[in-house]
Amino acid sequence: MPLVTLLTDFGLRDPFVGEMKGVLHALVPGLHTVDVSHGVERGNVREGAWILGKSWSVFPPGTCHLAVVDPGVGSERRAVVAAAAGHLFVGPDNGLLAPALRDAGAAEVREIAVRELDRVRRGTTFDGRDVFAPAAARLAAGRAVAEFGPEVHDPVPLAPFDPRPEPPGWSVEVVRVDVFGNVVTAAEESFLRAELGEEWRRARVRAGQEWLHGLCVAYDDVPEGEPMLSIGGSGTLEVSVSRGSAAERLGLRAGDRVLVAGPEV
Amino acid sequence: MPLVTLLTDFGLRDPFVGEMKGVLHALVPGLHTVDVSHGVERGNVREGAWILGKSWSVFPPGTCHLAVVDPGVGSERRAVVAAAAGHLFVGPDNGLLAPALRDAGAAEVREIAVRELDRVRRGTTFDGRDVFAPAAARLAAGRAVAEFGPEVHDPVPLAPFDPRPEPPGWSVEVVRVDVFGNVVTAAEESFLRAELGEEWRRARVRAGQEWLHGLCVAYDDVPEGEPMLSIGGSGTLEVSVSRGSAAERLGLRAGDRVLVAGPEV
Amino acid sequence: MPLVTLLTDFGLRDPFVGEMKGVLHALVPGLHTVDVSHGVERGNVREGAWILGKSWSVFPPGTCHLAVVDPGVGSERRAVVAAAAGHLFVGPDNGLLAPALRDAGAAEVREIAVRELDRVRRGTTFDGRDVFAPAAARLAAGRAVAEFGPEVHDPVPLAPFDPRPEPPGWSVEVVRVDVFGNVVTAAEESFLRAELGEEWRRARVRAGQEWLHGLCVAYDDVPEGEPMLSIGGSGTLEVSVSRGSAAERLGLRAGDRVLVAGPEV
């Protein structure tokens, strides 16, 4: 029962995602698909890469992850397939797969050079349907990545999300803002534990102009409208506002940075 | 072929729903999912409860209904599973399941106390993925509700949607406004038939500042831009505007009330 | 493994699409569904017809295409099923199926007169769930179109999308604007090849107040913010702006027309 996930910046108003699924079903009758998100900001490879890096491991081994955030479509950028940790990946070689492959470890990456089964291409700007979906279908059905083309030894990298030392703590990237206005940062729980030890839940964060102190476990732990810290669903530090938008309240958006530090002494 | 429906206030821009489905597929390969809606207003348990109460019976027996509108996530509120009328239900114990369970009748409700198969929880604010999806997967795969934990004899109730007598008729809640601007009320067709008898289709409604008279069967029964009454897809009285928005035209939104009365004599 | 596609103007905020799928799964356990789009502009039969006409052939033979853009719901307009080119179609008889059936060729169209298996209809305004979904389920499960009702010899037509001669070239309809702001026109690549011969890629287009010259293959072929021409995913001429919105830049929307001509001599 092959499973293919889809992650794109195509939105759901147009028939783009539906047509990709049409190709998948035409090549592998009975496969299952799951939409991870089609709401990546247009052309924002970094946001797509973060989401894929955080979501792939929720799915069962054997899953094929089809990701298309591809502002260079139609240009000479490579199209690639990869296998790592029992999962399969398909997408443009523009950094989109990088965090997932780093997380999965020991990836075999191949260029999609063999396209003998591709649809007759009608346009030049819809590789999601015409190149990546056929490759995902064949991967999900069991074709080995080695059969797609030559090994890629220099995949396009993505600047890492790692915190940077900045006294009195670390400067941490705001990766994205979710639909609730929660500000998702790149500070992993494991990073906080390693750096701050037993006291990690007493971390403080300067977000916008405010200092926030200590992590909560429920949005109701603070009064309505007040900001709070927690470990969000991605396993990283998030800034939230109880029943409100932290992004609006604190004036933060993707690409901004917050300062994370240990408890005051 | 287990079937799981999903109803949340998570929207579709973030990977939340996709990750829930990842857990479902990881635990029960080959299951099918159907999105009922992820557009419930954020934290609006009452709207989610209405939608679930109206939609569950469209699905076949054996379906597991996974509903997460959960502003109290992370707090001490209970997580529950339930079985009723051959259907299965999973969600927070905050009233969200109440109308569906009342409609289904004779429900067995159990607290989710046994979590031995849960994922390693990375955060504290995504019970949809970490608690409810695993429970739904196991239920859909055949585990009995009794195995999840102790019986819940006092599930959190939801104020009923019933009309209130108010001369010359009844005050009726506006439950929600759909994407077309149709104003969905809580007055069931069966209620109108019981109270107004043969003449029920000649009911009149004061909606906003206007009196509307008599039910139509097609939006084209009135001139473009004019308001009209009908029995909508939920089986309740709706106020619509032909090719326009009744909510805008009449200034109505969820929580408002309209006056429903029999024909003038 | 029956496959049903869905195309509507219902959006995804309401439970309408979910309830249609509930009916499909109740009648044919284990079927698969694919959402083509639920973002057709409300009541815009012409846009829905274009999308269906362009997307149906991506799916495998045997697919049942369920399309509901139906401003006349509840009125006397016919509901129809059709079979053509090994595909199946269900929808209102208002022109919505016309381009797909013309593309597929030699269609057998039947009115849905036999409804013996329909759900008890609770409303009069949700034929998507109460008439079309049951018909689609039965079609997908193998019932012959001839069993649904009498043949329809005069399906409601749709004005064709063909270019009109207008010196120095052709006046071409803007069919829709996609989520990226790309302006999709009705000029097929095959039309340009037939009319302009070898030089077709040097076509010029007057879009809004600007003349654009020659087709590109990648959005990056022009500087950021500049307009360009390409053959889009639908196989027709599109006007785009590199990393921007052509619709905004050029002031174009569905229903407008552009002038397409050969290269200047």
JSON list of C-alpha atoms in Angstrom, two decimals, chain B residues 11-148:
[
{"chain": "B", "resi": 11, "resn": "GLY", "atom": "CA", "xyz": [-6.56, 25.07, 9.07]},
{"chain": "B", "resi": 12, "resn": "LEU", "atom": "CA", "xyz": [-4.58, 23.59, 6.18]},
{"chain": "B", "resi": 13, "resn": "ARG", "atom": "CA", "xyz": [-1.63, 25.97, 5.92]},
{"chain": "B", "resi": 14, "resn": "ASP", "atom": "CA", "xyz": [0.40, 24.27, 8.64]},
{"chain": "B", "resi": 15, "resn": "PRO", "atom": "CA", "xyz": [1.51, 20.61, 8.65]},
{"chain": "B", "resi": 16, "resn": "PHE", "atom": "CA", "xyz": [-0.67, 19.77, 11.68]},
{"chain": "B", "resi": 17, "resn": "VAL", "atom": "CA", "xyz": [-3.33, 17.76, 9.84]},
{"chain": "B", "resi": 18, "resn": "GLY", "atom": "CA", "xyz": [-0.73, 16.05, 7.67]},
{"chain": "B", "resi": 19, "resn": "GLU", "atom": "CA", "xyz": [1.22, 14.94, 10.73]},
{"chain": "B", "resi": 20, "resn": "MET", "atom": "CA", "xyz": [-1.93, 13.55, 12.34]},
{"chain": "B", "resi": 21, "resn": "LYS", "atom": "CA", "xyz": [-2.50, 11.51, 9.19]},
{"chain": "B", "resi": 22, "resn": "GLY", "atom": "CA", "xyz": [1.11, 10.38, 9.29]},
{"chain": "B", "resi": 23, "resn": "VAL", "atom": "CA", "xyz": [0.50, 8.88, 12.72]},
{"chain": "B", "resi": 24, "resn": "LEU", "atom": "CA", "xyz": [-2.72, 7.25, 11.54]},
{"chain": "B", "resi": 25, "resn": "HIS", "atom": "CA", "xyz": [-1.01, 5.66, 8.52]},
{"chain": "B", "resi": 26, "resn": "ALA", "atom": "CA", "xyz": [1.99, 4.60, 10.59]},
{"chain": "B", "resi": 27, "resn": "LEU", "atom": "CA", "xyz": [-0.25, 2.73, 13.03]},
{"chain": "B", "resi": 28, "resn": "VAL", "atom": "CA", "xyz": [-2.80, 1.38, 10.52]},
{"chain": "B", "resi": 29, "resn": "PRO", "atom": "CA", "xyz": [-1.36, 0.97, 7.01]},
{"chain": "B", "resi": 30, "resn": "GLY", "atom": "CA", "xyz": [-3.98, 1.34, 4.32]},
{"chain": "B", "resi": 31, "resn": "LEU", "atom": "CA", "xyz": [-6.59, 3.20, 6.32]},
{"chain": "B", "resi": 32, "resn": "HIS", "atom": "CA", "xyz": [-8.61, 5.91, 4.62]},
{"chain": "B", "resi": 33, "resn": "THR", "atom": "CA", "xyz": [-9.12, 9.42, 5.93]},
{"chain": "B", "resi": 34, "resn": "VAL", "atom": "CA", "xyz": [-11.72, 12.05, 5.11]},
{"chain": "B", "resi": 35, "resn": "ASP", "atom": "CA", "xyz": [-11.41, 15.71, 6.10]},
{"chain": "B", "resi": 36, "resn": "VAL", "atom": "CA", "xyz": [-14.76, 16.94, 7.38]},
{"chain": "B", "resi": 37, "resn": "SER", "atom": "CA", "xyz": [-13.43, 20.43, 7.99]},
{"chain": "B", "resi": 38, "resn": "HIS", "atom": "CA", "xyz": [-10.33, 22.07, 9.33]},
{"chain": "B", "resi": 39, "resn": "GLY", "atom": "CA", "xyz": [-11.92, 25.49, 9.10]},
{"chain": "B", "resi": 40, "resn": "VAL", "atom": "CA", "xyz": [-13.72, 25.57, 12.45]},
{"chain": "B", "resi": 41, "resn": "GLU", "atom": "CA", "xyz": [-13.18, 29.00, 13.97]},
{"chain": "B", "resi": 42, "resn": "ARG", "atom": "CA", "xyz": [-10.14, 28.84, 16.24]},
{"chain": "B", "resi": 43, "resn": "GLY", "atom": "CA", "xyz": [-11.13, 27.43, 19.62]},
{"chain": "B", "resi": 44, "resn": "ASN", "atom": "CA", "xyz": [-14.84, 27.52, 18.81]},
{"chain": "B", "resi": 45, "resn": "VAL", "atom": "CA", "xyz": [-15.92, 24.26, 20.44]},
{"chain": "B", "resi": 46, "resn": "ARG", "atom": "CA", "xyz": [-19.58, 25.06, 19.85]},
{"chain": "B", "resi": 47, "resn": "GLU", "atom": "CA", "xyz": [-19.17, 25.39, 16.07]},
{"chain": "B", "resi": 48, "resn": "GLY", "atom": "CA", "xyz": [-17.11, 22.21, 15.89]},
{"chain": "B", "resi": 49, "resn": "ALA", "atom": "CA", "xyz": [-19.68, 20.36, 17.99]},
{"chain": "B", "resi": 50, "resn": "TRP", "atom": "CA", "xyz": [-22.49, 21.45, 15.66]},
{"chain": "B", "resi": 51, "resn": "ILE", "atom": "CA", "xyz": [-20.62, 20.32, 12.53]},
{"chain": "B", "resi": 52, "resn": "LEU", "atom": "CA", "xyz": [-19.71, 16.94, 14.03]},
{"chain": "B", "resi": 53, "resn": "GLY", "atom": "CA", "xyz": [-23.27, 16.44, 15.25]},
{"chain": "B", "resi": 54, "resn": "LYS", "atom": "CA", "xyz": [-24.59, 17.05, 11.75]},
{"chain": "B", "resi": 55, "resn": "SER", "atom": "CA", "xyz": [-22.00, 15.17, 9.70]},
{"chain": "B", "resi": 56, "resn": "TRP", "atom": "CA", "xyz": [-21.17, 11.95, 11.56]},
{"chain": "B", "resi": 57, "resn": "SER", "atom": "CA", "xyz": [-24.21, 10.00, 10.37]},
{"chain": "B", "resi": 58, "resn": "VAL", "atom": "CA", "xyz": [-23.37, 10.54, 6.69]},
{"chain": "B", "resi": 59, "resn": "PHE", "atom": "CA", "xyz": [-20.45, 8.14, 7.13]},
{"chain": "B", "resi": 60, "resn": "PRO", "atom": "CA", "xyz": [-20.72, 4.36, 7.23]},
{"chain": "B", "resi": 61, "resn": "PRO", "atom": "CA", "xyz": [-20.91, 2.39, 10.50]},
{"chain": "B", "resi": 62, "resn": "GLY", "atom": "CA", "xyz": [-17.45, 1.60, 11.81]},
{"chain": "B", "resi": 63, "resn": "THR", "atom": "CA", "xyz": [-16.15, 5.05, 10.97]},
{"chain": "B", "resi": 64, "resn": "CYS", "atom": "CA", "xyz": [-13.93, 6.66, 13.61]},
{"chain": "B", "resi": 65, "resn": "HIS", "atom": "CA", "xyz": [-14.53, 10.38, 14.02]},
{"chain": "B", "resi": 66, "resn": "LEU", "atom": "CA", "xyz": [-11.47, 12.27, 15.24]},
{"chain": "B", "resi": 67, "resn": "ALA", "atom": "CA", "xyz": [-12.35, 15.79, 16.38]},
{"chain": "B", "resi": 68, "resn": "VAL", "atom": "CA", "xyz": [-9.91, 18.31, 17.84]},
{"chain": "B", "resi": 69, "resn": "VAL", "atom": "CA", "xyz": [-11.06, 21.78, 18.80]},
{"chain": "B", "resi": 70, "resn": "ASP", "atom": "CA", "xyz": [-9.18, 22.01, 22.02]},
{"chain": "B", "resi": 71, "resn": "PRO", "atom": "CA", "xyz": [-8.33, 25.38, 23.53]},
{"chain": "B", "resi": 72, "resn": "GLY", "atom": "CA", "xyz": [-7.50, 23.62, 26.81]},
{"chain": "B", "resi": 73, "resn": "VAL", "atom": "CA", "xyz": [-4.75, 21.44, 25.31]},
{"chain": "B", "resi": 74, "resn": "GLY", "atom": "CA", "xyz": [-2.00, 20.78, 27.83]},
{"chain": "B", "resi": 75, "resn": "SER", "atom": "CA", "xyz": [-4.29, 21.37, 30.80]},
{"chain": "B", "resi": 76, "resn": "GLU", "atom": "CA", "xyz": [-5.97, 18.71, 32.92]},
{"chain": "B", "resi": 77, "resn": "ARG", "atom": "CA", "xyz": [-9.03, 18.35, 30.68]},
{"chain": "B", "resi": 78, "resn": "ARG", "atom": "CA", "xyz": [-9.74, 14.72, 29.88]},
{"chain": "B", "resi": 79, "resn": "ALA", "atom": "CA", "xyz": [-9.21, 13.05, 26.52]},
{"chain": "B", "resi": 80, "resn": "VAL", "atom": "CA", "xyz": [-11.97, 10.60, 25.64]},
{"chain": "B", "resi": 81, "resn": "VAL", "atom": "CA", "xyz": [-13.08, 7.90, 23.24]},
{"chain": "B", "resi": 82, "resn": "ALA", "atom": "CA", "xyz": [-16.69, 6.89, 22.70]},
{"chain": "B", "resi": 83, "resn": "ALA", "atom": "CA", "xyz": [-18.76, 4.31, 20.87]},
{"chain": "B", "resi": 84, "resn": "ALA", "atom": "CA", "xyz": [-22.36, 4.92, 19.81]},
{"chain": "B", "resi": 85, "resn": "ALA", "atom": "CA", "xyz": [-24.63, 3.65, 17.03]},
{"chain": "B", "resi": 86, "resn": "GLY", "atom": "CA", "xyz": [-21.78, 1.64, 15.57]},
{"chain": "B", "resi": 87, "resn": "HIS", "atom": "CA", "xyz": [-19.58, 4.72, 15.17]},
{"chain": "B", "resi": 88, "resn": "LEU", "atom": "CA", "xyz": [-16.46, 5.65, 17.12]},
{"chain": "B", "resi": 89, "resn": "PHE", "atom": "CA", "xyz": [-15.45, 9.06, 18.42]},
{"chain": "B", "resi": 90, "resn": "VAL", "atom": "CA", "xyz": [-12.23, 10.58, 19.76]},
{"chain": "B", "resi": 91, "resn": "GLY", "atom": "CA", "xyz": [-11.60, 14.05, 21.14]},
{"chain": "B", "resi": 92, "resn": "PRO", "atom": "CA", "xyz": [-11.16, 16.29, 24.15]},
{"chain": "B", "resi": 93, "resn": "ASP", "atom": "CA", "xyz": [-13.84, 16.16, 26.83]},
{"chain": "B", "resi": 94, "resn": "ASN", "atom": "CA", "xyz": [-15.00, 19.74, 26.41]},
{"chain": "B", "resi": 95, "resn": "GLY", "atom": "CA", "xyz": [-18.46, 19.35, 24.88]},
{"chain": "B", "resi": 96, "resn": "LEU", "atom": "CA", "xyz": [-17.15, 18.87, 21.34]},
{"chain": "B", "resi": 97, "resn": "LEU", "atom": "CA", "xyz": [-18.58, 15.35, 21.05]},
{"chain": "B", "resi": 98, "resn": "ALA", "atom": "CA", "xyz": [-21.81, 16.08, 22.95]},
{"chain": "B", "resi": 99, "resn": "PRO", "atom": "CA", "xyz": [-24.29, 16.75, 20.10]},
{"chain": "B", "resi": 100, "resn": "ALA", "atom": "CA", "xyz": [-23.00, 13.79, 18.06]},
{"chain": "B", "resi": 101, "resn": "LEU", "atom": "CA", "xyz": [-23.27, 11.45, 21.03]},
{"chain": "B", "resi": 102, "resn": "ARG", "atom": "CA", "xyz": [-26.73, 12.73, 21.88]},
{"chain": "B", "resi": 103, "resn": "ASP", "atom": "CA", "xyz": [-27.79, 12.22, 18.26]},
{"chain": "B", "resi": 104, "resn": "ALA", "atom": "CA", "xyz": [-26.26, 8.73, 18.17]},
{"chain": "B", "resi": 105, "resn": "GLY", "atom": "CA", "xyz": [-27.75, 7.75, 21.54]},
{"chain": "B", "resi": 106, "resn": "ALA", "atom": "CA", "xyz": [-26.56, 5.34, 24.26]},
{"chain": "B", "resi": 107, "resn": "ALA", "atom": "CA", "xyz": [-22.88, 6.20, 24.07]},
{"chain": "B", "resi": 108, "resn": "GLU", "atom": "CA", "xyz": [-20.14, 4.45, 26.01]},
{"chain": "B", "resi": 109, "resn": "VAL", "atom": "CA", "xyz": [-17.56, 7.12, 26.87]},
{"chain": "B", "resi": 110, "resn": "ARG", "atom": "CA", "xyz": [-14.12, 6.23, 28.21]},
{"chain": "B", "resi": 111, "resn": "GLU", "atom": "CA", "xyz": [-11.18, 8.33, 29.28]},
{"chain": "B", "resi": 112, "resn": "ILE", "atom": "CA", "xyz": [-7.96, 7.80, 27.34]},
{"chain": "B", "resi": 113, "resn": "ALA", "atom": "CA", "xyz": [-5.85, 6.65, 30.26]},
{"chain": "B", "resi": 114, "resn": "VAL", "atom": "CA", "xyz": [-3.79, 3.96, 28.53]},
{"chain": "B", "resi": 115, "resn": "ARG", "atom": "CA", "xyz": [-1.21, 5.57, 26.28]},
{"chain": "B", "resi": 116, "resn": "GLU", "atom": "CA", "xyz": [1.38, 2.84, 26.09]},
{"chain": "B", "resi": 117, "resn": "LEU", "atom": "CA", "xyz": [1.50, 3.00, 22.31]},
{"chain": "B", "resi": 118, "resn": "ASP", "atom": "CA", "xyz": [1.75, 6.77, 22.06]},
{"chain": "B", "resi": 119, "resn": "ARG", "atom": "CA", "xyz": [4.54, 8.38, 20.18]},
{"chain": "B", "resi": 120, "resn": "VAL", "atom": "CA", "xyz": [7.36, 9.80, 22.21]},
{"chain": "B", "resi": 121, "resn": "ARG", "atom": "CA", "xyz": [5.82, 13.16, 22.93]},
{"chain": "B", "resi": 122, "resn": "ARG", "atom": "CA", "xyz": [8.04, 15.98, 21.82]},
{"chain": "B", "resi": 123, "resn": "GLY", "atom": "CA", "xyz": [5.84, 18.88, 22.81]},
{"chain": "B", "resi": 124, "resn": "THR", "atom": "CA", "xyz": [2.95, 19.50, 25.12]},
{"chain": "B", "resi": 125, "resn": "THR", "atom": "CA", "xyz": [0.65, 21.39, 22.81]},
{"chain": "B", "resi": 126, "resn": "PHE", "atom": "CA", "xyz": [-0.10, 18.96, 19.99]},
{"chain": "B", "resi": 127, "resn": "ASP", "atom": "CA", "xyz": [-2.36, 16.31, 21.47]},
{"chain": "B", "resi": 128, "resn": "GLY", "atom": "CA", "xyz": [-4.05, 16.03, 18.06]},
{"chain": "B", "resi": 129, "resn": "ARG", "atom": "CA", "xyz": [-0.99, 14.20, 16.81]},
{"chain": "B", "resi": 130, "resn": "ASP", "atom": "CA", "xyz": [0.34, 12.77, 20.06]},
{"chain": "B", "resi": 131, "resn": "VAL", "atom": "CA", "xyz": [-2.79, 11.56, 21.87]},
{"chain": "B", "resi": 132, "resn": "PHE", "atom": "CA", "xyz": [-5.92, 11.70, 19.71]},
{"chain": "B", "resi": 133, "resn": "ALA", "atom": "CA", "xyz": [-4.52, 10.37, 16.41]},
{"chain": "B", "resi": 134, "resn": "PRO", "atom": "CA", "xyz": [-2.97, 7.27, 18.04]},
{"chain": "B", "resi": 135, "resn": "ALA", "atom": "CA", "xyz": [-6.23, 6.60, 19.86]},
{"chain": "B", "resi": 136, "resn": "ALA", "atom": "CA", "xyz": [-8.23, 7.02, 16.64]},
{"chain": "B", "resi": 137, "resn": "ALA", "atom": "CA", "xyz": [-5.90, 4.65, 14.81]},
{"chain": "B", "resi": 138, "resn": "ARG", "atom": "CA", "xyz": [-6.30, 1.95, 17.43]},
{"chain": "B", "resi": 139, "resn": "LEU", "atom": "CA", "xyz": [-10.07, 2.41, 17.59]},
{"chain": "B", "resi": 140, "resn": "ALA", "atom": "CA", "xyz": [-10.36, 2.27, 13.80]},
{"chain": "B", "resi": 141, "resn": "ALA", "atom": "CA", "xyz": [-8.30, -0.92, 13.84]},
{"chain": "B", "resi": 142, "resn": "GLY", "atom": "CA", "xyz": [-10.72, -2.58, 16.22]},
{"chain": "B", "resi": 143, "resn": "ARG", "atom": "CA", "xyz": [-9.60, -1.94, 19.78]},
{"chain": "B", "resi": 144, "resn": "ALA", "atom": "CA", "xyz": [-12.59, -1.75, 22.14]},
{"chain": "B", "resi": 145, "resn": "VAL", "atom": "CA", "xyz": [-13.26, 1.57, 23.87]},
{"chain": "B", "resi": 146, "resn": "ALA", "atom": "CA", "xyz": [-13.28, -0.28, 27.20]},
{"chain": "B", "resi": 147, "resn": "GLU", "atom": "CA", "xyz": [-9.56, -0.91, 26.84]},
{"chain": "B", "resi": 148, "resn": "PHE", "atom": "CA", "xyz": [-8.68, 2.79, 26.84]}
]
